[in-house]
Coordinates of C-alpha atoms and ligand atoms in Angstrom, one line a residue:
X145 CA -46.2 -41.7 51.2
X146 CA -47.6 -38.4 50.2
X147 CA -45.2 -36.7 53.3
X148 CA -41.7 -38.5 51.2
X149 CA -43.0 -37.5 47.9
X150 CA -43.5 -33.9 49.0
X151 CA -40.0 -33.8 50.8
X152 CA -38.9 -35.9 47.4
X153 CA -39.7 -32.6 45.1
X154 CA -38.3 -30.3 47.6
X155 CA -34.9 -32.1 47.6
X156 CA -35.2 -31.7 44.1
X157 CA -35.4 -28.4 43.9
X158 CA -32.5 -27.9 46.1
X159 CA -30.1 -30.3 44.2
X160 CA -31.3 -27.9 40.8
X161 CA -29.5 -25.5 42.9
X162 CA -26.0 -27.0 42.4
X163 CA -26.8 -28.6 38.8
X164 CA -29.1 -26.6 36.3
X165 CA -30.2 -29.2 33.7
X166 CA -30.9 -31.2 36.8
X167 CA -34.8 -29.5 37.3
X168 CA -35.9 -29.9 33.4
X169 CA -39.5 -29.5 34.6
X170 CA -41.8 -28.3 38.0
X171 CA -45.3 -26.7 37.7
X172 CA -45.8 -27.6 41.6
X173 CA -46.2 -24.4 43.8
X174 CA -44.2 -21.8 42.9
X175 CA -43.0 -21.0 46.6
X176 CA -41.4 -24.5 46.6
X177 CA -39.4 -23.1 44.2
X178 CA -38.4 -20.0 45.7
X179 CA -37.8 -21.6 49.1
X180 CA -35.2 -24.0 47.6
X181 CA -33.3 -20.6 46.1
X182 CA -33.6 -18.7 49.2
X183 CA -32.5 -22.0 51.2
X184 CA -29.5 -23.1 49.3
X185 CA -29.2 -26.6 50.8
X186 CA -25.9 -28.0 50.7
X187 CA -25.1 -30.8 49.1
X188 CA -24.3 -33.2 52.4
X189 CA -27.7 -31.8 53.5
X190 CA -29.9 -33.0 50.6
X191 CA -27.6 -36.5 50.7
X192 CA -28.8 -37.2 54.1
X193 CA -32.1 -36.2 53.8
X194 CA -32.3 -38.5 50.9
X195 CA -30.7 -41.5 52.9
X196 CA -33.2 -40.7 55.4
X197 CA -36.1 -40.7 52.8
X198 CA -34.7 -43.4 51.5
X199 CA -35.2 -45.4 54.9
X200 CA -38.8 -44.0 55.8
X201 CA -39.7 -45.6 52.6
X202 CA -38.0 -48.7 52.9
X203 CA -40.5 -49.1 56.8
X204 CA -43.6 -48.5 54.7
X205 CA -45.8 -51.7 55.1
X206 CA -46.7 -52.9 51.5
X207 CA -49.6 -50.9 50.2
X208 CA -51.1 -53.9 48.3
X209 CA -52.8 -51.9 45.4
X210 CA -50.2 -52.2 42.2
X211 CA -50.5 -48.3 41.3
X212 CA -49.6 -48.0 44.9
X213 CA -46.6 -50.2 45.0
X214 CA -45.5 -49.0 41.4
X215 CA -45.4 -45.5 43.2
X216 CA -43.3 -47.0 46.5
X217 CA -40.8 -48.3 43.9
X218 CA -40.5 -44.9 41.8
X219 CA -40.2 -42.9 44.8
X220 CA -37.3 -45.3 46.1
X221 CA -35.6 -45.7 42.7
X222 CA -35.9 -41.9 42.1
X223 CA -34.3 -41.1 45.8
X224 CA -32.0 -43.2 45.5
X225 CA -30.9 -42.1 41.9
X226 CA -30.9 -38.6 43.2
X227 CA -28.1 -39.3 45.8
X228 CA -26.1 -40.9 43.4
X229 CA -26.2 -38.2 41.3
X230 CA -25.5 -36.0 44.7
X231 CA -22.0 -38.0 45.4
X232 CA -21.1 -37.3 41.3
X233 CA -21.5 -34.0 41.9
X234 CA -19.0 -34.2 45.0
X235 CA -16.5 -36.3 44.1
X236 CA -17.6 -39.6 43.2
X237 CA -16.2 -40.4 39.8
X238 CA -18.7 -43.1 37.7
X239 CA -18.0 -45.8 35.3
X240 CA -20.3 -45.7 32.3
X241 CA -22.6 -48.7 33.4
X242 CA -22.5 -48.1 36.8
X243 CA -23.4 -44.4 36.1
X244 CA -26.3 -45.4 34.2
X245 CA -27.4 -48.5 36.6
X246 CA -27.1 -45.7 39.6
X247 CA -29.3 -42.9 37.7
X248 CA -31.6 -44.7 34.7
X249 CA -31.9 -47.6 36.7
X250 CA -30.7 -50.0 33.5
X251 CA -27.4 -50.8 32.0
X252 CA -27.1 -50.6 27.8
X253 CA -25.4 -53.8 25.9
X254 CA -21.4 -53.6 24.5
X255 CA -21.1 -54.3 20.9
X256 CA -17.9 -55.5 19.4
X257 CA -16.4 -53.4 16.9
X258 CA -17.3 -56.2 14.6
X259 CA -20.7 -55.7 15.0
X260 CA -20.9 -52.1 14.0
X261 CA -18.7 -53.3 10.8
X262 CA -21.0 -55.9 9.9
X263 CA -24.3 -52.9 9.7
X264 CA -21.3 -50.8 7.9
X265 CA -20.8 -53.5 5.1
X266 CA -24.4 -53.4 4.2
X267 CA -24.2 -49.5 3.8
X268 CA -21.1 -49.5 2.0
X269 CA -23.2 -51.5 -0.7
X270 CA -26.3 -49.0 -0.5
X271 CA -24.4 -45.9 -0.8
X272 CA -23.0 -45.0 -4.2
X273 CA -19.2 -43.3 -4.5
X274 CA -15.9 -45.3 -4.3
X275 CA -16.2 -47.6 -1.4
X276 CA -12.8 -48.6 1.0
X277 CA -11.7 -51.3 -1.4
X278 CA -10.8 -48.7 -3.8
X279 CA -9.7 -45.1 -3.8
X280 CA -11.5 -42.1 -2.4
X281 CA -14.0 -41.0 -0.2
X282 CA -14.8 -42.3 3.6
X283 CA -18.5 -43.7 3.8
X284 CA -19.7 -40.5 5.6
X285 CA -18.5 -38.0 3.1
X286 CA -20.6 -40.0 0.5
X287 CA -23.1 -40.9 2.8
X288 CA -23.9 -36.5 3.4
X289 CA -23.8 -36.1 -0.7
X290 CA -25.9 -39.2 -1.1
X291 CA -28.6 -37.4 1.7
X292 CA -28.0 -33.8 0.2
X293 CA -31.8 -33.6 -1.7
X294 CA -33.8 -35.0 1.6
X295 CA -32.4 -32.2 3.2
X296 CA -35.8 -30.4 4.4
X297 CA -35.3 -26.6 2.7
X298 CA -34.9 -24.0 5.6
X299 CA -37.9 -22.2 4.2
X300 CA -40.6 -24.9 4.6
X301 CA -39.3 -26.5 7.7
X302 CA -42.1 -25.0 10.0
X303 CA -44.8 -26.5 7.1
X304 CA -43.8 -29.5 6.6
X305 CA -43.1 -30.1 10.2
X306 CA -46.7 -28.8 11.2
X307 CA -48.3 -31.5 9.2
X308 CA -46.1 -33.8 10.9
X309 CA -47.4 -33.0 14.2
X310 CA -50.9 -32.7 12.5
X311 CA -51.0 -36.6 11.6
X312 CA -49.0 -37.9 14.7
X313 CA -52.0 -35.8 16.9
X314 CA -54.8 -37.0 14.7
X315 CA -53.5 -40.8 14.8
X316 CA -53.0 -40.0 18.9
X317 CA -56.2 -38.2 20.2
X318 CA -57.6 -41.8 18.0
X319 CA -56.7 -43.7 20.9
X320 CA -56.1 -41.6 24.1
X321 CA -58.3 -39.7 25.7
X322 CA -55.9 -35.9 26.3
X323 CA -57.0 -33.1 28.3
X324 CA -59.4 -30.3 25.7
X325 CA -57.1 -27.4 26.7
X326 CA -54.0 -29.6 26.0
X327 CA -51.2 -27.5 23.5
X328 CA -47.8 -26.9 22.6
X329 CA -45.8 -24.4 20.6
X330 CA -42.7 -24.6 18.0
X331 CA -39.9 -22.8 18.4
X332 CA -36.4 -23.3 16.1
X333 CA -33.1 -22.7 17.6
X334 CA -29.7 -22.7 17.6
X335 CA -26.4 -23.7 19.2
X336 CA -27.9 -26.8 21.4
X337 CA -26.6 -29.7 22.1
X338 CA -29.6 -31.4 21.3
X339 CA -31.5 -31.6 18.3
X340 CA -35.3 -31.1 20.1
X341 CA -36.1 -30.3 23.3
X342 CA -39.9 -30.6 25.0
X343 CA -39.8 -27.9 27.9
X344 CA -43.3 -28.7 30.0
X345 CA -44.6 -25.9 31.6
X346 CA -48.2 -27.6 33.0
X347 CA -51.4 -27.2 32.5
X348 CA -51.0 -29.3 29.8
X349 CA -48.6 -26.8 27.9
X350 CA -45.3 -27.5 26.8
X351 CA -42.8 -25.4 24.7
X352 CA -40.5 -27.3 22.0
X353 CA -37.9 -26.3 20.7
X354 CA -36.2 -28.1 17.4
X355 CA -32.6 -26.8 16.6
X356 CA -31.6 -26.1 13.4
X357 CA -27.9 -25.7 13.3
X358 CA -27.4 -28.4 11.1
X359 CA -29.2 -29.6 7.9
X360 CA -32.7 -31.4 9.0
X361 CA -34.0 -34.4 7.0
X362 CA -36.8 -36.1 6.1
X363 CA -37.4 -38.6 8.3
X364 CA -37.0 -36.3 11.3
X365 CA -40.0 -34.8 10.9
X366 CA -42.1 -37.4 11.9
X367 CA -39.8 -38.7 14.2
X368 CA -39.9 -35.3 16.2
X369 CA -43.3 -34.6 15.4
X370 CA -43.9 -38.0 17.3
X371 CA -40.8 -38.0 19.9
X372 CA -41.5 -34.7 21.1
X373 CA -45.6 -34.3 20.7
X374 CA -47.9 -36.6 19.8
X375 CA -47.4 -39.6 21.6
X376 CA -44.1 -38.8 23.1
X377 CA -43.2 -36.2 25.8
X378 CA -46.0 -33.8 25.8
X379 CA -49.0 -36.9 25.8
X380 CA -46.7 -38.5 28.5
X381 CA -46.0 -35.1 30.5
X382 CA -49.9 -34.4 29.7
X383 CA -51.2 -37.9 31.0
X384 CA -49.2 -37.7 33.8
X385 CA -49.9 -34.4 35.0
X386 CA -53.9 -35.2 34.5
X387 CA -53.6 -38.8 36.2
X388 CA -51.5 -38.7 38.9
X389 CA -50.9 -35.1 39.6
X390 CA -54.6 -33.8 39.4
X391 CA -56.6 -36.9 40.3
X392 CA -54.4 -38.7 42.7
X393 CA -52.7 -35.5 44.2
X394 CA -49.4 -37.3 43.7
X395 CA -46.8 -34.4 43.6
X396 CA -43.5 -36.3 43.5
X397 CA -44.7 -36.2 39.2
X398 CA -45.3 -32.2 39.4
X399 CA -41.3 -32.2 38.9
X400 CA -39.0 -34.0 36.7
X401 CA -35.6 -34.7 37.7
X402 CA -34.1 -35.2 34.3
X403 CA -30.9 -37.6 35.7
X404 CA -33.4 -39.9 37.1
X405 CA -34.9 -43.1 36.1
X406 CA -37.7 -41.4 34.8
X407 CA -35.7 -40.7 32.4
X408 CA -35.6 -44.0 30.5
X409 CA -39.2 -44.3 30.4
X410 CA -39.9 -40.6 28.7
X411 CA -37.1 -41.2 26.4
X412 CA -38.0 -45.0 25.4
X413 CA -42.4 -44.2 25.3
X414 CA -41.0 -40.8 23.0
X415 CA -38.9 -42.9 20.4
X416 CA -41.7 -45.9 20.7
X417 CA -44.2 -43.8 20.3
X418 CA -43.5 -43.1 16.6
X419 CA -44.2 -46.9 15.7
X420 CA -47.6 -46.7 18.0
X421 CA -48.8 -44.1 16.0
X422 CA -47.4 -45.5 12.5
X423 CA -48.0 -49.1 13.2
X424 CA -47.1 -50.4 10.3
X425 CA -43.5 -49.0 7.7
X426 CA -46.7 -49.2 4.7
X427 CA -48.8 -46.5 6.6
X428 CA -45.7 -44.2 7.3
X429 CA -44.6 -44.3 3.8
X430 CA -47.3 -43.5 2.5
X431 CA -47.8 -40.7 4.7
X432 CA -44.4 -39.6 3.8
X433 CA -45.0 -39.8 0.1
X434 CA -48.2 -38.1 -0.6
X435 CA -48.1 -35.2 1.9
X436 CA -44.3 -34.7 3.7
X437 CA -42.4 -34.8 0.4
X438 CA -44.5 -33.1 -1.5
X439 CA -44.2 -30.2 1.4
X440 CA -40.9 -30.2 1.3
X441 CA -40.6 -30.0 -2.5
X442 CA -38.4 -33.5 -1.7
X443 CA -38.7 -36.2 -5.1
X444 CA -40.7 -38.3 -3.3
X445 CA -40.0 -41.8 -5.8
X446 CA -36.7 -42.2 -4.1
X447 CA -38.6 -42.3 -0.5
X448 CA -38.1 -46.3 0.0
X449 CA -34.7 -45.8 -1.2
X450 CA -34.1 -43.6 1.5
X451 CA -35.6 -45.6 3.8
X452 CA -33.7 -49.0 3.4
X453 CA -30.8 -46.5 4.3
X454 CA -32.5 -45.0 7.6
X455 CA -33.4 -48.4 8.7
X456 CA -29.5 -49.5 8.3
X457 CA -28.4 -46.1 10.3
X458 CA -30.8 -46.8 13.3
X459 CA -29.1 -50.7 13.6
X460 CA -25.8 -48.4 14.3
X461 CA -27.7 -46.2 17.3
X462 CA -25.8 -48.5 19.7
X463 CA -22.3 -47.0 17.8
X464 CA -23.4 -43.7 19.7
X465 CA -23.5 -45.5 23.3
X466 CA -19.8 -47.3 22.9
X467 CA -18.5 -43.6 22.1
X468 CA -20.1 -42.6 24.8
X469 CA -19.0 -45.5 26.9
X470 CA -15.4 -45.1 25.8
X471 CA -15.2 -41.3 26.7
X472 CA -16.8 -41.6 29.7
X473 CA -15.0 -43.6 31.0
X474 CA -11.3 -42.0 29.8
X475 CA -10.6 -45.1 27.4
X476 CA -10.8 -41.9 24.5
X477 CA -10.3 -38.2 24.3
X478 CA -13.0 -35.9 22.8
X479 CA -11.1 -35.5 19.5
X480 CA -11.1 -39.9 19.3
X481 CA -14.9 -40.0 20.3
X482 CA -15.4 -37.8 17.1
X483 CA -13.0 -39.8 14.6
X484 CA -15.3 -42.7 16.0
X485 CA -18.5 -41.4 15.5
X486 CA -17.3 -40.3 12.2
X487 CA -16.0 -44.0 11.4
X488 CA -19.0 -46.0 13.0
X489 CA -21.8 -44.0 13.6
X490 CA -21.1 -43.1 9.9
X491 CA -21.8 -38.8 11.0
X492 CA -19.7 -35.9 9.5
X493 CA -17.4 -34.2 11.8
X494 CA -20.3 -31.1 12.6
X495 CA -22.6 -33.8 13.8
X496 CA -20.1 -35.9 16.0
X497 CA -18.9 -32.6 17.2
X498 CA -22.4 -31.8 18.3
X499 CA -23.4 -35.4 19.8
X500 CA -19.4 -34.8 21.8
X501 CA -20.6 -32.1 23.1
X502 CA -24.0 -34.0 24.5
X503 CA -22.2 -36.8 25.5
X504 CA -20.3 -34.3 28.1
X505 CA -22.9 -32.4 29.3
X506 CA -25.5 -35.3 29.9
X507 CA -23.1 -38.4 30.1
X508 CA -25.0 -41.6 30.0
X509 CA -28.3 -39.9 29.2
X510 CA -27.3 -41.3 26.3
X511 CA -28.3 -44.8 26.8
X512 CA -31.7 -43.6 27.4
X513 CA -32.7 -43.0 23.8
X514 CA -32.1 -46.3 22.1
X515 CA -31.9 -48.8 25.1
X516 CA -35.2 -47.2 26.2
X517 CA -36.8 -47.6 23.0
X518 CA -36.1 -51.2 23.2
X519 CA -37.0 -51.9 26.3
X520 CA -40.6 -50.3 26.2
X521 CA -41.1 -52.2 22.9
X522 CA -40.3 -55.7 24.4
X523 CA -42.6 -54.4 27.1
X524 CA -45.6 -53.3 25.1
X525 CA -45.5 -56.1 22.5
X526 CA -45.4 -58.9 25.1
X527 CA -48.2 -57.5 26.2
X528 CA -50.2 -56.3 23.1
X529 CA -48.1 -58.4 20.3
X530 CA -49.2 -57.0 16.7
X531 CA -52.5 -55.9 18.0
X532 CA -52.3 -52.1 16.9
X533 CA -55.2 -51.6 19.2
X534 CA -54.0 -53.2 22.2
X535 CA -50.4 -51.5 21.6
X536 CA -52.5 -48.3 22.0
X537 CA -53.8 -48.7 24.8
X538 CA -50.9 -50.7 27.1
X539 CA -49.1 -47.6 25.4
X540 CA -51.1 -45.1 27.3
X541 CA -51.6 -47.2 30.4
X542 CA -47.8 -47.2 30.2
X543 CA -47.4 -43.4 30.0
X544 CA -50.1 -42.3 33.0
X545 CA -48.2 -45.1 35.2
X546 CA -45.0 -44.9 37.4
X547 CA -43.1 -48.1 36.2
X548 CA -39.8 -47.2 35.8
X549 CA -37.2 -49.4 33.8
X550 CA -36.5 -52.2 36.0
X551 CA -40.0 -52.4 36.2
X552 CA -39.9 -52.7 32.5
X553 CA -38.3 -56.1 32.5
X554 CA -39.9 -58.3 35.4
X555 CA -42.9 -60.6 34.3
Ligands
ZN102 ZN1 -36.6 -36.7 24.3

């Protein structure tokens, strides 16, 4: 297996040849690198090597070990996601689901509209203004004056961030054992896409960048201080790198193919992770009330207040996927998928601009985010139920491990 996974990262590289974001991480040997830019493999090349990789594999006799036939299964599900996403780039033209099914190895749910104007109902009641019985503004014009003072102030963004990171590390290194040289750095930007990014360079390192092009608020600090850090993408990148990289001389994890199933799983432990290391909505608040509020200068009475809301907004996440869905798959224009987002992911027009432009450039990425998050969770609480403990540590076995999503569900 060691032979496919090194000819796995070199068709890799080549394919990050035709697609830039498709490469979002490789701390392998440099030369590899440099070979695949000198080389310039054409895309029929890399599909039939991959076809061919795909059927060396499939001959391998059973390894019997599970780590073992956890990494047969990655390998195949990561080949085979990289030559669908080898005929996209050609010609072939993806619904939604099958898109997602082909490269994240999982399919998200429909919801009616009805669904989303059930969530919306409750909201309506929550936020003050003139609601749609009467006169006057929509729900997400009242919904950005009602958030207005949890805005975190430009100025103290990097502080109350830092202690963000600081708790979500402390409550981390609790329960997993992370290499001593292990770091990252913070850097704010502008004009993404996204609204963080984790960049990992190796050697335990990873760069991550939180964009500030529109207003930030409370609650994202934990949830990026968690999502991207501690125990999201860097513990997971980290853990991986140490496990399977370093101790097992697996190589096919010294690169991450970002359109991959892989995908799912860093996406889904990253959003998870924030409940692992707040187990309980008590601990968080208080967290939240004594030190993050106080950082950001934010009242910190009205913090349940604003919580009840937050926990209504993440019942809509799914509203994000059916724009996505619908766009995708030409059902809507880009100026629709706005007006929808606007309507039933309740988001003024800069934010549904900015998640538009997302959806375009990554597609059903999307899916990865909340779909992920709910499939790790079914996972690790089958497993560990309310145990905090035992959620810790299936947690981490789950990070240094290759299951991908399918994998996820069986059992
Ligand atoms: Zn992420």
């Amino acid at each position: 297996m060691n032979a496919v996974a090194e000819r796995y990262v070199h068709l890799v590289l080549a394919l990050g040849q035709h697609n830039p974001d498709y490469v979002d991480a490789f701390y392998g040997p440099p030369e590899w690198k440099t070979a695949a830019e000198k080389e310039k493999k054409s895309l029929d090349a890399i599909g039939a090597e991959a076809a061919e990789l795909i059927a060396t594999l499939a001959k391998t006799p059973n390894p019997g070990e599970e780590l073992l036939q956890l990494r047969r299964e990655y390998l195949q599900k990561q080949i085979s996601a990289l030559a669908a996403r080898v005929r996209m780039l050609k010609v072939e033209k993806l619904k939604f689901d099958d898109e997602s099914r082909a490269l994240y190895d999982a399919v998200a749910p429909t919801f009616p509209d009805s669904h989303f104007d059930q969530i919306i109902a409750q909201l309506e009641a929550k936020i003050p203004g003139k609601g749609p019985s009467r006169t006057g503004g929509s729900l997400w014009e009242r919904y950005e004056m009602w958030r207005k003072p949890f805005v975190i102030p430009k100025e103290k963004l990097d502080t109350v961030f830092q202690l963000a990171i600081k708790e979500c590390r402390t409550r981390t290194l609790a329960h997993v054992a992370l290499p001593p040289n292990e770091s990252f750095t913070v850097e704010y930007v502008t004009n993404k896409p996204w609204g963080g990014y984790n960049w990992y360079k190796g050697n335990f390192h990873s760069v991550i960048q939180v964009n500030t092009d529109l207003p930030i608020l409370i609650d994202r600090a934990v949830d990026l201080a968690a999502h991207e850090g501690y125990p999201g993408h860097h513990v997971y990148n980290s853990l991986l790198e140490k496990n399977l990289v370093r101790d097992r001389g697996w190589v096919e994890f010294s690169v991450y193919a970002l359109f991959s199933p892989q995908s799912l799983i860093a996406e889904g432990t990253a959003n998870f992770g924030r409940d692992v290391a707040f187990p309980s909505k008590t601990e968080r608040m208080k967290f939240e009330k004594e030190v993050l509020f106080p950082a950001a200068g934010i009242n910190a009475s009205r913090a349940d207040e604003y919580y009840a809301v937050q926990d209504l907004m993440k019942d809509l996440s799914y509203a994000g996927n059916e724009a996505a869905r619908r766009l995708i798959n030409g059902q809507i224009d880009e100026n629709a998928a706005v007006q929808w987002l606007q309507k039933y992911a309740v988001m003024e027009p800069a934010r549904a601009q900015q998640r538009v432009k997302f959806i375009q450039r990554y597609r059903s990425y999307v899916i990865n985010y909340n779909l992920g998050e709910d499939m790790v969770r079914r996972y690790i609480e089958k497993r560990s139920g309310t145990d905090s403990e035992k959620r810790w540590s299936e947690f981490g076995k789950l990070l240094a491990s290759p299951r991908l999503p399918s994998g996820l569900q069986e059992k």
